[in-house]
PDB file of C-alpha atoms in Angstrom:
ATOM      1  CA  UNK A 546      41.823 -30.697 -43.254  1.00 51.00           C
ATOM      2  CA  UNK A 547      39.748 -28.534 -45.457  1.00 52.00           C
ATOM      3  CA  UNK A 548      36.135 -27.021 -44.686  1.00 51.00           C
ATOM      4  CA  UNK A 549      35.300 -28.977 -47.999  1.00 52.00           C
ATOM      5  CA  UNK A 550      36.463 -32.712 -46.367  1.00 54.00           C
ATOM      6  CA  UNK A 551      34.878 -31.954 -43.381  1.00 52.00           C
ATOM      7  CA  UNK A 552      31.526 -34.135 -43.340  1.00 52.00           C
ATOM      8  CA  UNK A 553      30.477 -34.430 -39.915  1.00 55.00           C
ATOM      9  CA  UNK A 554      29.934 -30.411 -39.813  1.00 51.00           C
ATOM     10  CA  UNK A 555      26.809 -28.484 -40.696  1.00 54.00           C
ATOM     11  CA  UNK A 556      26.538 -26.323 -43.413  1.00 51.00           C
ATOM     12  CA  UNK A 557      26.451 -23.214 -42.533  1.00 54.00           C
ATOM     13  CA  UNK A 558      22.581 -21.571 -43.526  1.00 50.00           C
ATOM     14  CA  UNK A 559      21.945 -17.787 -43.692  1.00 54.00           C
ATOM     15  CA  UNK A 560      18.756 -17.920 -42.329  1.00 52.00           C
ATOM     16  CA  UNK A 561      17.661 -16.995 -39.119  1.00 51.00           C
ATOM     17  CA  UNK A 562      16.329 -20.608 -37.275  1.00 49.00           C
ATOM     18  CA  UNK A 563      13.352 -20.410 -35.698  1.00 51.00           C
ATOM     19  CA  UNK A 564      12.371 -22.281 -32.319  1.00 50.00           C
ATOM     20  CA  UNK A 565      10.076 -24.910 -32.892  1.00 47.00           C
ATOM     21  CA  UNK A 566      11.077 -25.940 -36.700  1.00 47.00           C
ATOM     22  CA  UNK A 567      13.241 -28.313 -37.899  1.00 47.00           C
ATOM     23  CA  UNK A 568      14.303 -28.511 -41.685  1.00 45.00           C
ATOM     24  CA  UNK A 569      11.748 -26.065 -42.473  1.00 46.00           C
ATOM     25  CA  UNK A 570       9.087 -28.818 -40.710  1.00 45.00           C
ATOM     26  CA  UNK A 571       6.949 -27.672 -37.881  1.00 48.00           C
ATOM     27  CA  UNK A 572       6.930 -29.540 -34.546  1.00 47.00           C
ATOM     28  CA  UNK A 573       4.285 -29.732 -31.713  1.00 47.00           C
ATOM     29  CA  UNK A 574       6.326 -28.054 -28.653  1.00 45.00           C
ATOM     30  CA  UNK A 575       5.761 -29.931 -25.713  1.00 46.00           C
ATOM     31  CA  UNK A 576       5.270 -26.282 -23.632  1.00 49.00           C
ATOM     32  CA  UNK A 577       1.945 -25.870 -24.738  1.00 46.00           C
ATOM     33  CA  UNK A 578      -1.039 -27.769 -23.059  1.00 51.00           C
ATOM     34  CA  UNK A 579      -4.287 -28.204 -25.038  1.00 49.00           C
ATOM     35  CA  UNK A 580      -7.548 -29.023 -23.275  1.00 52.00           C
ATOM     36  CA  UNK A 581     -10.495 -30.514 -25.059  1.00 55.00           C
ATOM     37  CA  UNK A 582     -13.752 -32.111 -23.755  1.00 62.00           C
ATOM     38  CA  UNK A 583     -13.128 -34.690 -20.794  1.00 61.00           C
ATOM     39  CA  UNK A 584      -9.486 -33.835 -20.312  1.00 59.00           C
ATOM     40  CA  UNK A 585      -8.358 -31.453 -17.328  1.00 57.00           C
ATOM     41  CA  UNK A 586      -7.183 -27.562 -18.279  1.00 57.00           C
ATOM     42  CA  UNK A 587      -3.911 -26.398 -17.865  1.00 55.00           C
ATOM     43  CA  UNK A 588      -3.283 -24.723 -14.028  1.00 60.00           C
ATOM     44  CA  UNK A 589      -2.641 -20.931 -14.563  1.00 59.00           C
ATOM     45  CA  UNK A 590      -0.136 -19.176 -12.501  1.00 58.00           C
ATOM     46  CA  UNK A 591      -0.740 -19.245  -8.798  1.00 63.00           C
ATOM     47  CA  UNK A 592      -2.390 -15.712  -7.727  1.00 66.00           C
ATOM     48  CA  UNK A 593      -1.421 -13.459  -4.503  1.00 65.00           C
ATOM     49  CA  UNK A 594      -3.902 -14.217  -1.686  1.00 68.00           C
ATOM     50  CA  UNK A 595      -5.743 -11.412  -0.601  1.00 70.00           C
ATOM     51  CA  UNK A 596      -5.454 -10.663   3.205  1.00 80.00           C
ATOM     52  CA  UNK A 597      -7.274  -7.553   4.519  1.00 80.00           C
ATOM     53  CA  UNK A 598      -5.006  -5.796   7.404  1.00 83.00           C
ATOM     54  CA  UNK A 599      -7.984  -5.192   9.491  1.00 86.00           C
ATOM     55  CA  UNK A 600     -10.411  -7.337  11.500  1.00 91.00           C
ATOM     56  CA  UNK A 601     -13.749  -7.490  12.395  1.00 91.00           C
ATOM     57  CA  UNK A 602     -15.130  -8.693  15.626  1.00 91.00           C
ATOM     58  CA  UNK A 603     -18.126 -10.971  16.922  1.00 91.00           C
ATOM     59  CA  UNK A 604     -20.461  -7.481  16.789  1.00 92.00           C
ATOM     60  CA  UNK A 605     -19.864  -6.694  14.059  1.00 90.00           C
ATOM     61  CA  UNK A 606     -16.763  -4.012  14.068  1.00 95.00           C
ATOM     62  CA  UNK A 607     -14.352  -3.366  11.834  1.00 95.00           C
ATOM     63  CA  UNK A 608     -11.133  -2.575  13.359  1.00 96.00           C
ATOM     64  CA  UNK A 609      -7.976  -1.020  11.793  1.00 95.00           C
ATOM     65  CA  UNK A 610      -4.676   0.316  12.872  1.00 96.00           C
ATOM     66  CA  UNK A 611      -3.004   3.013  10.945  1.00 96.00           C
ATOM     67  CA  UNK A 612       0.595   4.832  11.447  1.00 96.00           C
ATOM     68  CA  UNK A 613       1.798   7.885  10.134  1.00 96.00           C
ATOM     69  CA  UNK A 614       5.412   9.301  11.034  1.00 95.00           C
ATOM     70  CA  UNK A 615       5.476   9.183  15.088  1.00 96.00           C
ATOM     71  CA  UNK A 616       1.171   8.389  14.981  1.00 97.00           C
ATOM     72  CA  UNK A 617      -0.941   5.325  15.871  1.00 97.00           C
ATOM     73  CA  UNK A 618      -4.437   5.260  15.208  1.00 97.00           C
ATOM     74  CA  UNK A 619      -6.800   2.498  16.665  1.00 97.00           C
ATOM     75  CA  UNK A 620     -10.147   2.847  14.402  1.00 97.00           C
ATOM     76  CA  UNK A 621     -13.327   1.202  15.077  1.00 97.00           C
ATOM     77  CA  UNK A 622     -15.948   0.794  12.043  1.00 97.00           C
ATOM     78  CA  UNK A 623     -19.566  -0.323  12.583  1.00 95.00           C
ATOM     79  CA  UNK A 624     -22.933   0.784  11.130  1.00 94.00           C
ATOM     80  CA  UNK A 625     -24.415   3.505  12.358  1.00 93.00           C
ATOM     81  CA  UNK A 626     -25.565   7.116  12.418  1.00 94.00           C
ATOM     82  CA  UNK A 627     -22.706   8.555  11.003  1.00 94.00           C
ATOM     83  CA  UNK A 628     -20.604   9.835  14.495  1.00 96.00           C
ATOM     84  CA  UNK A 629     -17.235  10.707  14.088  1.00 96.00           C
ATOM     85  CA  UNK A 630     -15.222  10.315  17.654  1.00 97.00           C
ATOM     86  CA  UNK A 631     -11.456  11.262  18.131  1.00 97.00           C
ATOM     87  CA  UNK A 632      -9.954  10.690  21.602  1.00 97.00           C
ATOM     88  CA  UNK A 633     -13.519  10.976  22.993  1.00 96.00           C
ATOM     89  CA  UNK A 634     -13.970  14.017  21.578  1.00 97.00           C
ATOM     90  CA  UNK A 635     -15.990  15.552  18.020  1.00 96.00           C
ATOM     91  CA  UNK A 636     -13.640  15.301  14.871  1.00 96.00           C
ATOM     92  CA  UNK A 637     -14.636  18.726  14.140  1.00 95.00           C
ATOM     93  CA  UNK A 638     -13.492  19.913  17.368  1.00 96.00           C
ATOM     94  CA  UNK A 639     -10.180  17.955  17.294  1.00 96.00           C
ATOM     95  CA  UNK A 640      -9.469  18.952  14.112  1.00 96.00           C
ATOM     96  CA  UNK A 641      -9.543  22.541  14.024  1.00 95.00           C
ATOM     97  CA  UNK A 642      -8.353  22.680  10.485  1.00 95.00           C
ATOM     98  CA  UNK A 643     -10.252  21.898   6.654  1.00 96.00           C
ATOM     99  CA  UNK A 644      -7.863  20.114   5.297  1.00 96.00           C
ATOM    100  CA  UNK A 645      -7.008  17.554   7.996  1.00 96.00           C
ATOM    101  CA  UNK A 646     -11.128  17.007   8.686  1.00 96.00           C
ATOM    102  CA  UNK A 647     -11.565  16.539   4.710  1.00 96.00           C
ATOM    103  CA  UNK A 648      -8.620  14.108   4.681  1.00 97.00           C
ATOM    104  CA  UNK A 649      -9.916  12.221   7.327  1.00 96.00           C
ATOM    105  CA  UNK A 650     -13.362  11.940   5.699  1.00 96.00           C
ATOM    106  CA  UNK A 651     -11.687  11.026   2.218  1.00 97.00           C
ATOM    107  CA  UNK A 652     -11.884   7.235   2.344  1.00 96.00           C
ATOM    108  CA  UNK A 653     -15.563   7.536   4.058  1.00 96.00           C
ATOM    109  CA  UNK A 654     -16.787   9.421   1.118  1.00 96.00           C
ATOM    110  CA  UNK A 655     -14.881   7.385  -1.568  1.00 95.00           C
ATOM    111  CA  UNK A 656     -16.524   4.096  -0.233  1.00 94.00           C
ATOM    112  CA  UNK A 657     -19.520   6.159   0.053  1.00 94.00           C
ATOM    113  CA  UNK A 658     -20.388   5.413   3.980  1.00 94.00           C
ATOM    114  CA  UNK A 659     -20.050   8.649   4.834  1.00 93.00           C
ATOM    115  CA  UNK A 660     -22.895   9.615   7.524  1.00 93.00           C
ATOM    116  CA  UNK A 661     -23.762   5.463   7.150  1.00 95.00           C
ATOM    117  CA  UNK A 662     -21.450   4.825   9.869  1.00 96.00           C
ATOM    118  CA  UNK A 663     -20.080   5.189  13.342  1.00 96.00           C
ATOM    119  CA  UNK A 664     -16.091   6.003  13.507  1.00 97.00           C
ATOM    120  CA  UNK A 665     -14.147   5.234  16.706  1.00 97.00           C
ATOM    121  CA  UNK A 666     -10.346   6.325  16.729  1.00 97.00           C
ATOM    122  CA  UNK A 667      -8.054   6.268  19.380  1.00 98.00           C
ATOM    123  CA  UNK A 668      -5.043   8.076  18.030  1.00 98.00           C
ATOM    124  CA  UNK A 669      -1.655   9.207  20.112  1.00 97.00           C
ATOM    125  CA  UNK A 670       1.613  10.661  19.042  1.00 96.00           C
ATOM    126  CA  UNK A 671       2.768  12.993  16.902  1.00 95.00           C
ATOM    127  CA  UNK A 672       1.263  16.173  15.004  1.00 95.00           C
ATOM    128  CA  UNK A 673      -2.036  16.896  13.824  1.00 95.00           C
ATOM    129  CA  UNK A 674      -0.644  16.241  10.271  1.00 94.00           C
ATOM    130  CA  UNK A 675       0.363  12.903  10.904  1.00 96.00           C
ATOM    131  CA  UNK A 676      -2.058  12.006  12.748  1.00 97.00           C
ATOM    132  CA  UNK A 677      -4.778  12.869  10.399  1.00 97.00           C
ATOM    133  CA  UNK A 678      -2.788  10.544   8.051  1.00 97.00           C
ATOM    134  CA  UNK A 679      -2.515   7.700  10.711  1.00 97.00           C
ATOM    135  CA  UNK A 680      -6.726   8.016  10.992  1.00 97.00           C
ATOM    136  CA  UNK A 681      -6.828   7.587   6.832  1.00 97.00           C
ATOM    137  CA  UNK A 682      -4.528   4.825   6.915  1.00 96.00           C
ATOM    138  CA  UNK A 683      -6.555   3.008   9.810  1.00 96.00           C
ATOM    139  CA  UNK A 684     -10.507   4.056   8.413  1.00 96.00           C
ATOM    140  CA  UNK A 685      -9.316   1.899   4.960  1.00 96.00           C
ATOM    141  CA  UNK A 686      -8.293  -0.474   6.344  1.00 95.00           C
ATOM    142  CA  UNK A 687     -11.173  -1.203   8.374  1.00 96.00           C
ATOM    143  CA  UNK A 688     -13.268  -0.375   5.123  1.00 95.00           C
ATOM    144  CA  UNK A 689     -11.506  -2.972   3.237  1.00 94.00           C
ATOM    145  CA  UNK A 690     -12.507  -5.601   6.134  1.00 94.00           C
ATOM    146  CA  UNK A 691     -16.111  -4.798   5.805  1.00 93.00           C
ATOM    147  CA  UNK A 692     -16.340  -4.861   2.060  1.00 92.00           C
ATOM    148  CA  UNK A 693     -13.390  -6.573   0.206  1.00 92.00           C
ATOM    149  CA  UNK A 694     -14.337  -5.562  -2.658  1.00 93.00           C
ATOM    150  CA  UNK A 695     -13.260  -1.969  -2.040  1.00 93.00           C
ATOM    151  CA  UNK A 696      -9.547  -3.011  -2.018  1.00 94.00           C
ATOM    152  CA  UNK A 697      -8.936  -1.951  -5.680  1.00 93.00           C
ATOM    153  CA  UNK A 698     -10.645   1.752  -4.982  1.00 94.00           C
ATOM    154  CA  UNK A 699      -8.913   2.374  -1.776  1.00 94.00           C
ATOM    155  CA  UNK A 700      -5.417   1.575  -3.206  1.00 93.00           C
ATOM    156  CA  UNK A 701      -6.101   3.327  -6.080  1.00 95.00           C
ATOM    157  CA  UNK A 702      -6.548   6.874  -4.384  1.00 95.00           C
ATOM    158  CA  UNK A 703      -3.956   5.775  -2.195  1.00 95.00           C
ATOM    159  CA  UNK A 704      -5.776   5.383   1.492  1.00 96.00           C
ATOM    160  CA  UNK A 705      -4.075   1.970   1.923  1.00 95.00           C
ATOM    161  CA  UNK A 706      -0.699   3.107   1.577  1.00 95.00           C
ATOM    162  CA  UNK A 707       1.444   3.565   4.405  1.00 94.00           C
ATOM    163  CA  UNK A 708       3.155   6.592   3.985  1.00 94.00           C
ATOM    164  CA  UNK A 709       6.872   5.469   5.286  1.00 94.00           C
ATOM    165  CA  UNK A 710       8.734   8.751   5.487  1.00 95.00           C
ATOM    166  CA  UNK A 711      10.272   9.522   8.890  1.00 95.00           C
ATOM    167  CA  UNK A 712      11.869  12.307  10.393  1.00 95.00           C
ATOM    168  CA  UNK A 713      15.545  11.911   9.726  1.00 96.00           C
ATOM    169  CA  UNK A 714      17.780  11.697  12.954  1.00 97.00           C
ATOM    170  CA  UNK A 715      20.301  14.403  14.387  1.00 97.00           C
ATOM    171  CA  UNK A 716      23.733  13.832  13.025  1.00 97.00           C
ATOM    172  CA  UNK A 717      26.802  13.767  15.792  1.00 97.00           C
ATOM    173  CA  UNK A 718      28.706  17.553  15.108  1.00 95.00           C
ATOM    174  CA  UNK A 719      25.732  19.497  13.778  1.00 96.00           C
ATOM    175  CA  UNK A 720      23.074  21.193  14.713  1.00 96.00           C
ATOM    176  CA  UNK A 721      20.496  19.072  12.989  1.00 96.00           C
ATOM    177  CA  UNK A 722      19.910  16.457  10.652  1.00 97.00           C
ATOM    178  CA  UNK A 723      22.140  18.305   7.831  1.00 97.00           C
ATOM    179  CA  UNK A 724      22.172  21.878   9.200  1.00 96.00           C
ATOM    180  CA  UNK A 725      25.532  22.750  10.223  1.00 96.00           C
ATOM    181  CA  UNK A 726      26.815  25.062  13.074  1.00 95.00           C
ATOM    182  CA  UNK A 727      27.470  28.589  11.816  1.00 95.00           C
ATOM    183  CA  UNK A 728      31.285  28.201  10.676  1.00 94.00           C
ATOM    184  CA  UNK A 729      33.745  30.918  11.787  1.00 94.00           C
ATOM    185  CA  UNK A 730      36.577  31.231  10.102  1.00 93.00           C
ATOM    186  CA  UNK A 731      38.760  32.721  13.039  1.00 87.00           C
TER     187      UNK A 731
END
């Protein structure tokens, strides 16, 4: 049986086909959803619900718990005179160095409540370093209770982040992590 016999096939077309025509004849696809007066719009896509990771309380105070390697922080939020308490104790004097005290502050001053109001943190484990990073983690979050609206600025410079890195743990036949013992060769 030859190709030229052969009725019930299509002849074969060297142009590309394009979805949604047939014989060169547009068609209404039935994906699309128009919406005039009186009739109901199409649904868009369901969005991601928005869940702040803090809580406030009956008083008023925004609470938030941030972690940082080995440290928890426990920080309080509510309006005040702009005190700054670490373990019952100044966060200048608890942080004896610039960089940890301007870290900590980083989030106040972005969401520009810095001196506007009272911080409360409880913080245990770990370094100073990690700690400092624990407080961030835990002051936007309890900013992000109080004002929703903030989430977009606090992710964006990072404060609502949870830095996951963790110290790696001692391997079985060496000295550390990776570092081997010093190898003798007799």
């Amino acid at each position: 049986m030859t190709e030229e016999n052969n009725t019930n096939s299509a002849p074969e077309s060297t142009e590309p086909t394009q979805t949604g025509m047939v014989s060169g004849l547009a068609t209404a696809t039935s994906d699309l959803v128009f919406s005039g007066p009186g009739e109901p719009a199409a649904e868009a896509a369901p969005e991601a619900v928005f869940r702040p990771r803090g809580r406030l309380d009956r008083f008023g105070v925004a609470m938030g718990t941030g972690r940082r390697k080995t440290a928890v922080a426990r920080v309080r939020i509510q309006s005040g005179s702009g005190k700054f308490t670490v373990n019952e104790r100044p966060m200048e004097e608890f942080f004896c160095i610039e960089r940890d005290r301007k870290l900590v502050c980083a989030p106040l001053e972005m969401a520009e409540k810095l001196g506007k109001v009272d911080v409360w943190v409880r913080v245990t484990g770990g370094g100073t370093t990690g700690q400092a990073g624990a407080i961030v983690l835990g002051i936007a979050r309890a900013l992000e209770t109080i004002n929703p609206s903030l989430h977009a600025a606090l992710g964006d410079h990072g404060f609502l982040t949870r830095d996951s890195r963790m110290v790696e743990r001692k391997k079985y036949g060496f000295k550390k992590a990776r570092r081997s013992f010093q190898f003798s060769k007799r």
